Coordinates of C-alpha atoms in Angstrom, one line a residue:
Chain L
M1 CA 311.8 308.1 205.3
S2 CA 314.0 311.0 204.1
D3 CA 315.6 312.6 201.1
F4 CA 312.6 314.2 199.7
A5 CA 313.2 316.4 196.8
S6 CA 311.1 319.0 198.6
G7 CA 310.8 322.7 197.8
S8 CA 309.6 325.8 199.5
L9 CA 306.1 327.1 198.9
T10 CA 304.8 330.6 199.0
G11 CA 301.3 332.1 198.7
K12 CA 301.2 335.9 198.3
N13 CA 298.2 338.0 198.8
L14 CA 295.8 335.3 197.7
H15 CA 292.2 336.4 197.0
L16 CA 289.2 334.3 196.2
S17 CA 285.5 335.0 196.0
F18 CA 282.5 332.8 195.2
G19 CA 280.0 335.4 194.1
S20 CA 279.6 337.8 196.9
N21 CA 281.3 335.3 199.4
H22 CA 284.8 336.7 199.8
V23 CA 286.5 333.4 201.1
L24 CA 290.2 334.4 201.0
R25 CA 291.0 338.1 201.6
G26 CA 294.6 338.5 200.9
I27 CA 296.4 335.5 202.4
D28 CA 300.2 335.3 202.7
L29 CA 301.6 331.9 203.7
H30 CA 305.3 330.9 203.4
V31 CA 306.6 327.4 204.0
E32 CA 310.3 326.9 204.1
K33 CA 311.8 324.0 202.3
G34 CA 311.6 320.8 204.4
T35 CA 309.4 322.4 207.1
T36 CA 305.8 321.9 208.3
A37 CA 303.3 324.7 208.4
S38 CA 300.0 324.0 210.1
V39 CA 297.0 326.0 209.5
I40 CA 294.4 326.2 212.2
G41 CA 291.2 328.1 212.6
P42 CA 287.4 327.7 213.0
S43 CA 285.3 325.9 210.4
G44 CA 284.6 328.1 207.3
S45 CA 287.6 330.3 207.9
G46 CA 289.0 329.3 204.4
K47 CA 291.7 326.8 205.4
S48 CA 290.7 324.1 203.1
T49 CA 290.0 326.4 200.4
L50 CA 293.5 328.0 200.8
L51 CA 295.0 324.5 200.0
R52 CA 292.9 324.2 196.9
V53 CA 294.0 327.5 195.7
M54 CA 297.6 326.8 196.4
N55 CA 297.6 323.8 194.2
R56 CA 295.2 325.5 191.8
L57 CA 292.3 323.1 192.1
I58 CA 290.7 326.4 192.4
E59 CA 292.3 329.4 190.5
P60 CA 292.8 332.5 192.7
D61 CA 291.2 335.7 191.7
Q62 CA 294.4 337.6 192.6
G63 CA 297.7 337.0 194.1
D64 CA 300.7 334.7 193.3
I65 CA 301.9 331.1 194.1
L66 CA 305.6 330.4 194.2
L67 CA 307.2 326.9 194.3
D68 CA 310.9 327.0 195.0
G69 CA 310.7 330.8 194.5
R70 CA 309.3 330.7 191.0
S71 CA 305.7 331.7 190.2
V72 CA 303.6 328.8 188.9
L73 CA 300.5 330.6 187.9
K74 CA 301.4 330.3 184.3
D75 CA 302.3 326.7 184.4
N76 CA 300.0 324.0 183.3
P77 CA 297.9 323.4 186.5
D78 CA 298.0 319.6 186.0
E79 CA 301.7 319.6 186.0
L80 CA 301.8 321.7 189.0
R81 CA 299.6 319.3 190.9
Q82 CA 301.9 316.4 190.0
R83 CA 304.4 318.3 192.2
I84 CA 302.0 318.8 195.1
G85 CA 300.6 315.8 196.9
M86 CA 297.3 316.2 198.6
V87 CA 295.5 314.1 201.2
F88 CA 291.8 314.6 201.9
Q89 CA 289.5 314.4 204.9
Q90 CA 287.5 311.7 203.2
F91 CA 290.5 309.7 201.9
N92 CA 288.9 309.8 198.4
L93 CA 290.6 306.5 197.3
F94 CA 289.3 305.1 194.1
P95 CA 286.8 302.4 195.2
H96 CA 286.8 300.6 191.9
K97 CA 290.6 299.9 192.1
T98 CA 292.6 297.8 194.4
V99 CA 295.0 299.5 196.9
V100 CA 298.0 299.0 194.8
D101 CA 296.3 300.3 191.6
N102 CA 295.3 303.3 193.6
V103 CA 298.8 304.1 194.2
S104 CA 300.2 303.1 190.8
L105 CA 297.6 304.7 188.7
A106 CA 299.3 308.0 188.4
L107 CA 302.8 306.4 188.0
R108 CA 301.5 304.4 185.1
K109 CA 299.3 307.1 183.4
L110 CA 301.2 310.3 184.2
R111 CA 304.8 309.1 184.7
K112 CA 304.3 306.5 181.9
L113 CA 306.0 303.7 183.8
P114 CA 305.6 300.3 182.6
A115 CA 303.1 298.4 184.7
E116 CA 305.5 296.0 186.6
Q117 CA 307.7 298.9 187.5
A118 CA 304.7 301.1 188.6
R119 CA 303.5 298.2 190.7
A120 CA 306.9 297.7 192.3
E121 CA 307.2 301.4 193.3
A122 CA 303.6 301.3 194.6
L123 CA 304.4 298.3 196.7
E124 CA 307.4 300.2 198.1
Q125 CA 305.3 303.2 199.0
L126 CA 302.7 300.9 200.7
D127 CA 305.5 299.2 202.6
L128 CA 306.5 302.6 204.0
V129 CA 303.0 303.1 205.4
G130 CA 302.9 299.6 206.7
L131 CA 300.2 298.4 204.2
K132 CA 302.0 296.2 201.7
H133 CA 300.0 293.2 202.8
K134 CA 296.7 295.0 201.8
A135 CA 298.0 295.7 198.2
D136 CA 295.4 293.6 196.5
A137 CA 292.5 294.5 198.7
R138 CA 289.7 297.0 197.8
P139 CA 289.7 300.3 199.7
A140 CA 286.2 299.4 201.1
N141 CA 287.7 296.5 203.0
L142 CA 290.2 298.7 204.8
S143 CA 289.7 300.7 208.0
G144 CA 289.6 304.4 207.8
G145 CA 293.1 304.7 209.2
Q146 CA 294.3 302.1 206.6
Q147 CA 292.6 304.1 203.9
Q148 CA 294.1 307.3 204.9
R149 CA 297.6 305.8 204.9
V150 CA 297.0 304.5 201.4
A151 CA 296.0 307.9 200.3
I152 CA 299.1 309.2 201.7
A153 CA 301.1 306.5 199.8
R154 CA 299.3 307.4 196.7
A155 CA 300.3 311.0 197.0
L156 CA 303.9 310.2 197.9
A157 CA 304.3 307.8 195.0
M158 CA 304.5 310.8 192.7
K159 CA 307.5 312.1 194.7
P160 CA 305.9 315.4 195.3
E161 CA 307.9 318.5 196.4
V162 CA 305.2 319.6 198.8
M163 CA 302.5 317.7 200.7
F164 CA 299.0 319.1 201.6
F165 CA 296.9 317.6 204.3
D166 CA 293.2 318.7 204.5
E167 CA 292.0 317.7 207.9
A168 CA 293.4 314.2 207.2
T169 CA 292.4 312.8 210.6
S170 CA 289.0 314.5 211.1
A171 CA 287.0 311.7 209.6
L172 CA 288.8 308.9 211.5
D173 CA 287.7 307.0 214.6
P174 CA 289.7 308.3 217.6
E175 CA 291.8 305.1 217.9
L176 CA 292.8 305.4 214.3
V177 CA 294.1 309.0 214.4
K178 CA 297.3 308.2 216.1
G179 CA 298.7 305.9 213.3
V180 CA 298.0 308.6 210.6
L181 CA 299.4 311.3 212.8
A182 CA 302.6 309.3 213.4
L183 CA 303.1 308.8 209.7
M184 CA 302.6 312.5 209.1
A185 CA 305.2 313.3 211.8
D186 CA 307.6 310.9 210.2
L187 CA 307.2 312.7 206.9
A188 CA 307.8 316.0 208.5
K189 CA 311.0 314.6 210.3
G190 CA 312.1 313.2 206.9
G191 CA 312.3 316.7 205.5
M192 CA 309.0 316.9 203.5
T193 CA 307.6 320.4 203.0
M194 CA 304.1 320.2 204.4
V195 CA 301.1 322.3 204.8
V196 CA 298.7 320.7 207.3
V197 CA 295.2 322.1 207.8
T198 CA 294.2 320.5 211.1
H199 CA 292.1 320.4 214.3
E200 CA 294.8 318.3 216.0
M201 CA 296.3 321.0 218.3
G202 CA 298.8 318.6 219.7
F203 CA 300.1 317.8 216.2
S204 CA 300.2 321.5 215.4
R205 CA 302.1 322.3 218.5
N206 CA 304.6 319.5 218.5
V207 CA 305.3 318.7 214.9
S208 CA 304.9 321.9 212.9
D209 CA 307.6 324.5 212.6
T210 CA 305.1 327.4 212.0
V211 CA 301.5 327.8 212.9
T212 CA 299.1 330.1 210.9
F213 CA 295.8 331.0 212.5
M214 CA 293.1 331.9 209.9
D215 CA 289.7 333.4 210.6
A216 CA 287.1 334.6 208.1
G217 CA 289.5 334.5 205.1
V218 CA 292.5 336.4 206.7
V219 CA 295.6 335.3 208.4
V220 CA 295.0 336.6 212.0
E221 CA 298.3 335.4 213.5
S222 CA 301.4 333.4 212.4
G223 CA 304.5 332.3 214.0
P224 CA 306.3 329.5 215.8
P225 CA 304.0 327.1 217.7
E226 CA 305.3 328.0 221.1
Q227 CA 304.6 331.6 220.5
L228 CA 301.0 331.1 219.2
F229 CA 300.0 328.5 221.7
T230 CA 301.5 330.0 224.9
N231 CA 301.3 333.6 224.1
P232 CA 298.5 334.4 221.6
Q233 CA 298.5 338.2 220.6
T234 CA 294.9 338.4 219.4
D235 CA 291.5 338.0 221.1
R236 CA 290.4 335.9 218.2
L237 CA 293.2 333.4 218.6
Q238 CA 292.8 333.4 222.5
G239 CA 289.1 332.7 222.0
F240 CA 289.7 329.9 219.5
L241 CA 292.3 328.2 221.6
S242 CA 290.1 328.4 224.7
D243 CA 287.4 326.7 222.6
V244 CA 289.4 323.9 221.3
L245 CA 291.9 323.2 224.0
Chain V
M1 CA 232.0 274.2 179.6
D2 CA 232.0 275.0 175.9
A3 CA 233.0 278.7 176.5
L4 CA 236.0 277.6 178.7
D5 CA 237.2 275.1 176.1
Q6 CA 236.7 277.7 173.4
L7 CA 238.9 280.1 175.5
L8 CA 241.5 277.4 176.1
K9 CA 241.7 276.7 172.4
T10 CA 242.0 280.3 171.5
F11 CA 245.1 280.8 173.8
F12 CA 246.5 277.4 174.4
D13 CA 246.2 275.5 171.2
W14 CA 249.3 273.3 171.7
E15 CA 249.5 272.3 168.1
A16 CA 249.2 275.8 166.7
M17 CA 252.1 276.7 169.0
A18 CA 254.2 273.8 168.1
A19 CA 253.8 274.7 164.5
V20 CA 255.1 278.1 164.9
V21 CA 258.0 277.5 167.3
P22 CA 260.6 276.2 164.9
N23 CA 260.2 279.2 162.7
M24 CA 260.4 281.5 165.8
L25 CA 263.6 279.8 167.0
T26 CA 265.4 279.8 163.7
V27 CA 264.2 283.0 162.1
G28 CA 262.4 285.2 164.7
L29 CA 264.9 284.7 167.7
P30 CA 268.1 285.6 165.7
N31 CA 266.3 288.6 164.2
T32 CA 265.0 289.9 167.4
L33 CA 268.5 289.5 168.9
I34 CA 270.2 291.3 166.0
L35 CA 267.8 294.3 166.4
A36 CA 268.0 294.4 170.1
V37 CA 271.8 293.8 170.6
S38 CA 273.0 296.0 167.8
S39 CA 270.8 299.0 168.9
G40 CA 271.7 298.3 172.5
V41 CA 275.4 298.4 171.6
L42 CA 275.0 301.6 169.5
G43 CA 272.7 303.1 172.0
C44 CA 275.3 302.6 174.7
I45 CA 277.9 304.4 172.5
L46 CA 275.7 307.2 171.6
G47 CA 274.3 307.4 175.2
M48 CA 277.8 307.7 176.6
I49 CA 278.5 310.6 174.2
L50 CA 275.3 312.2 175.3
A51 CA 276.1 311.7 179.0
I52 CA 279.6 313.2 178.6
M53 CA 278.1 316.1 176.8
G54 CA 275.4 316.4 179.5
T55 CA 277.9 316.6 182.3
S56 CA 280.4 318.7 180.4
R57 CA 281.4 322.1 181.4
S58 CA 280.2 323.6 178.2
T59 CA 276.7 325.1 178.3
A60 CA 276.2 324.5 174.5
L61 CA 277.1 320.9 174.7
R62 CA 274.8 320.4 177.8
L63 CA 271.9 322.1 175.9
L64 CA 272.4 320.0 172.8
S65 CA 272.3 316.9 174.9
R66 CA 269.3 318.1 176.7
I67 CA 267.3 318.9 173.5
Y68 CA 268.3 315.6 172.0
T69 CA 267.1 313.6 175.2
D70 CA 263.9 315.6 175.5
I71 CA 262.9 314.9 171.8
F72 CA 263.7 311.1 171.7
R73 CA 262.5 310.4 175.1
G74 CA 259.3 312.3 174.7
V75 CA 258.1 310.9 171.4
P76 CA 256.4 307.4 171.2
A77 CA 258.6 304.7 169.8
I78 CA 256.2 303.9 167.1
V79 CA 256.3 307.5 165.8
I80 CA 260.1 307.5 165.6
I81 CA 260.1 304.1 164.0
L82 CA 257.7 305.1 161.3
L83 CA 259.3 308.5 160.8
I84 CA 262.8 307.2 160.4
G85 CA 262.0 303.8 158.9
I86 CA 259.5 305.1 156.3
G87 CA 260.7 308.6 156.0
L88 CA 264.4 307.8 155.3
G89 CA 263.7 304.7 153.4
P90 CA 263.7 306.1 149.9
L91 CA 266.9 308.0 150.7
I92 CA 268.7 304.7 151.6
R93 CA 267.3 302.9 148.7
E94 CA 268.7 305.5 146.3
L95 CA 272.0 305.6 148.1
T96 CA 272.6 301.8 148.5
G97 CA 269.9 300.2 146.4
S98 CA 268.9 298.2 149.5
T99 CA 265.4 297.7 150.7
N100 CA 266.3 296.0 153.9
P101 CA 264.5 297.7 156.7
F102 CA 266.8 296.5 159.4
P103 CA 269.4 299.3 159.2
L104 CA 266.8 302.0 159.6
G105 CA 264.9 300.0 162.2
I106 CA 268.1 299.7 164.2
L107 CA 268.8 303.4 163.7
A108 CA 265.4 304.3 165.1
L109 CA 265.8 302.0 168.1
T110 CA 269.3 303.3 168.7
L111 CA 268.2 306.9 168.6
M112 CA 265.4 306.2 171.1
A113 CA 267.5 303.9 173.4
S114 CA 270.4 306.4 173.5
A115 CA 268.2 309.0 174.9
Y116 CA 267.3 306.8 177.9
I117 CA 270.8 305.3 178.1
G118 CA 272.3 308.8 178.1
E119 CA 270.2 309.8 181.1
I120 CA 271.2 306.7 182.9
F121 CA 274.8 307.2 182.3
R122 CA 274.5 310.8 183.2
S123 CA 272.9 310.0 186.6
G124 CA 275.5 307.5 187.3
I125 CA 278.3 309.9 186.5
Q126 CA 276.7 312.6 188.5
S127 CA 276.2 310.4 191.5
V128 CA 280.0 309.9 191.9
E129 CA 281.2 311.9 194.9
K130 CA 282.9 315.2 194.0
G131 CA 285.9 314.1 196.0
Q132 CA 286.8 311.5 193.5
L133 CA 287.2 314.1 190.7
E134 CA 289.1 316.3 193.2
A135 CA 291.5 313.5 194.3
S136 CA 292.2 312.6 190.7
R137 CA 293.0 316.1 189.7
A138 CA 295.1 316.6 192.8
L139 CA 297.3 313.7 191.6
G140 CA 297.8 315.8 188.4
F141 CA 295.3 314.2 186.0
S142 CA 293.5 316.5 183.6
Y143 CA 289.7 316.9 183.7
N144 CA 289.2 314.5 180.8
S145 CA 291.6 311.8 182.1
S146 CA 289.9 312.0 185.5
M147 CA 286.6 311.5 184.1
Q148 CA 287.9 308.6 181.9
L149 CA 289.9 306.8 184.5
V150 CA 288.0 307.6 187.8
V151 CA 284.6 309.1 187.4
I152 CA 282.9 307.3 184.5
P153 CA 284.0 303.8 185.4
Q154 CA 282.4 304.2 188.8
G155 CA 279.3 305.9 187.5
V156 CA 278.8 303.2 184.9
R157 CA 279.1 300.4 187.5
R158 CA 276.3 302.0 189.6
V159 CA 273.8 302.1 186.8
L160 CA 274.3 298.6 185.5
P161 CA 270.9 297.4 186.7
A162 CA 269.2 300.4 185.0
L163 CA 271.1 299.6 181.8
V164 CA 269.9 296.0 181.8
N165 CA 266.4 297.2 182.2
Q166 CA 266.8 299.4 179.3
F167 CA 268.1 296.4 177.3
I168 CA 264.9 294.5 178.3
S169 CA 262.9 297.4 176.9
L170 CA 264.8 297.2 173.7
I171 CA 264.0 293.5 173.2
K172 CA 260.4 294.3 173.6
D173 CA 260.4 297.5 171.4
S174 CA 262.2 295.6 168.6
S175 CA 258.8 294.1 167.9
L176 CA 257.6 297.4 166.4
I177 CA 260.0 297.1 163.5
Y178 CA 257.3 294.9 161.8
L179 CA 255.7 298.2 160.9
L180 CA 258.4 298.8 158.3
G181 CA 257.4 295.7 156.3
L182 CA 259.5 292.6 156.7
L183 CA 260.4 289.9 154.2
A184 CA 259.8 286.3 155.5
S185 CA 263.3 285.9 156.4
Q186 CA 263.4 289.2 158.2
R187 CA 260.6 288.7 160.5
E188 CA 261.3 288.8 164.3
I189 CA 259.6 286.9 167.1
F190 CA 256.4 289.0 167.3
R191 CA 255.8 289.2 163.6
I192 CA 256.1 285.4 163.2
G193 CA 253.6 285.0 165.9
N194 CA 251.3 287.6 164.6
D195 CA 251.4 286.2 161.0
A196 CA 250.5 282.7 162.3
A197 CA 247.7 284.1 164.5
A198 CA 246.3 286.0 161.5
N199 CA 246.5 283.0 159.3
T200 CA 244.9 280.5 161.7
G201 CA 242.5 282.8 163.5
N202 CA 243.9 281.5 166.8
L203 CA 246.0 283.5 169.3
S204 CA 248.1 280.7 170.5
P205 CA 251.1 281.6 168.3
L206 CA 251.1 285.0 170.0
I207 CA 251.2 283.2 173.3
A208 CA 254.2 281.3 172.0
A209 CA 255.8 284.7 171.0
A210 CA 255.0 286.0 174.5
A211 CA 256.7 283.0 176.1
M212 CA 259.7 283.5 173.7
Y213 CA 260.1 287.1 175.0
L214 CA 259.8 285.9 178.6
V215 CA 262.6 283.4 178.0
L216 CA 264.8 286.4 177.0
T217 CA 263.7 288.9 179.5
V218 CA 263.1 287.0 182.7
P219 CA 266.7 285.8 183.2
L220 CA 267.7 289.4 182.5
T221 CA 265.4 290.8 185.2
H222 CA 267.0 288.3 187.6
L223 CA 270.4 289.4 186.4
V224 CA 269.4 292.9 187.4
N225 CA 268.5 291.9 190.8
Y226 CA 271.7 290.0 191.2
I227 CA 273.8 292.9 190.1
D228 CA 271.8 295.3 192.3
K229 CA 272.3 293.2 195.3
R230 CA 276.0 292.7 194.6
L231 CA 276.5 296.4 194.1
R232 CA 274.6 297.3 197.4
T233 CA 276.3 294.7 199.6
G234 CA 279.7 294.5 197.9
R235 CA 281.9 291.5 198.4
P236 CA 281.3 289.3 201.4
E237 CA 284.5 290.4 203.1
K238 CA 284.5 292.6 206.2
P239 CA 286.7 295.5 207.0
Q240 CA 289.4 294.4 209.3
P241 CA 290.6 296.3 212.4
D242 CA 293.6 298.6 211.9
D243 CA 296.0 296.0 212.8
A244 CA 299.0 297.8 211.3
A245 CA 298.3 301.1 212.8
A246 CA 300.5 300.5 216.0
L247 CA 303.4 299.5 213.8
I248 CA 303.3 302.5 211.6
G249 CA 305.7 304.7 213.6
K250 CA 308.3 302.0 213.2
G251 CA 307.5 301.0 209.6
A252 CA 307.7 304.6 208.5
Q253 CA 311.1 305.3 210.0
P254 CA 314.2 305.4 207.6

């Protein structure tokens, strides 16, 4: 799996409040083209919200978002999201559609591909995640790991420049986590630009190029994984790592 | 046992029933179905519009849908039918020259049914997990496309049982249209039974009418139960173990 038309992604001084709740307090995050940035931190630190702000599912109050160096805040947000794939903790497959229809829906309705071509491309994506044989099943008849791999295929089908993973393995049974993480590692190796919000410290340490530690809406520490995991500079990161490792 | 005989004769005079059944089948049944089906279909269309308004992001649209629903759900059917059917009758007569009470009867039933159906659709739409809209929007679909392709189809599926119940109500409520004055050929099931009962002084024709309604509604209640069970248990296929998980590293390599 390679040759992704991936791009770099930058969030600059991103702020977001829900009423008096200041969720993001000036986040800077830069992901080089073809690299993987993992975002770690305690629950409620704003990690998942950061992803939703960076693809404008939620509009930031302040700050800028750059895709391949160009600000995308004035673009049509729907078109921006076609360029950024996203995978969710709860998979969020469409239960009323078959597996292959889940993957081909956006190809048909947004890319306007004819039905057969969309299906062929969707089957190709399903093959890449090892689930072509489940094409005509309903999501409910798949295991969690299979559902998440379909969700990844669905996002990849749109040929995104960046992929977001929002705690993609947190809802999975332990024995199913490995398959999904292996697939994500393959994508990273293949040159996809990825932002991975995760509680999997092993993945963060071994696969990602940079690690960002967030707490209470700010970036506390950021750098190469070796540096953060072996030589944390702040008390907060030290405390977090001793809690999770 | 004179009293018991009298009672049996009053309710179960087979001859009186047999006399009224042909008319009920050829005139009453089609008319009842015309009233119920057309107001059911129109009620679904209007109800869907109300539900979309009721779940929209615009406060004005939500308020409008709320007010409509409160009025037409809160007023008795008989009042709405009389107000619409008799109140608008002269206007229709002047505009079209028609004195047929069916269009206004259907309108009254539709206005009422749509208030209930709108609430049914709205509850279905709102029961769809937030993640579905989010996933659809993350793929690049607009809010409207997401509702149309992802959220509404799931919401409607969940409320099919409630929708069939509403249709059962419509079949029964269509009997109230007799208040608007029907020609012989326009009579629905109840009116035919009622006329025969009034003419003979025997209630058996009304029992026949009741039986006719049951023939329509009982299968529908069982359909509700079937759909409900099907929706709750899904298809009889079990989730399979993650057999391909082990292969994934390989499968995903270039």
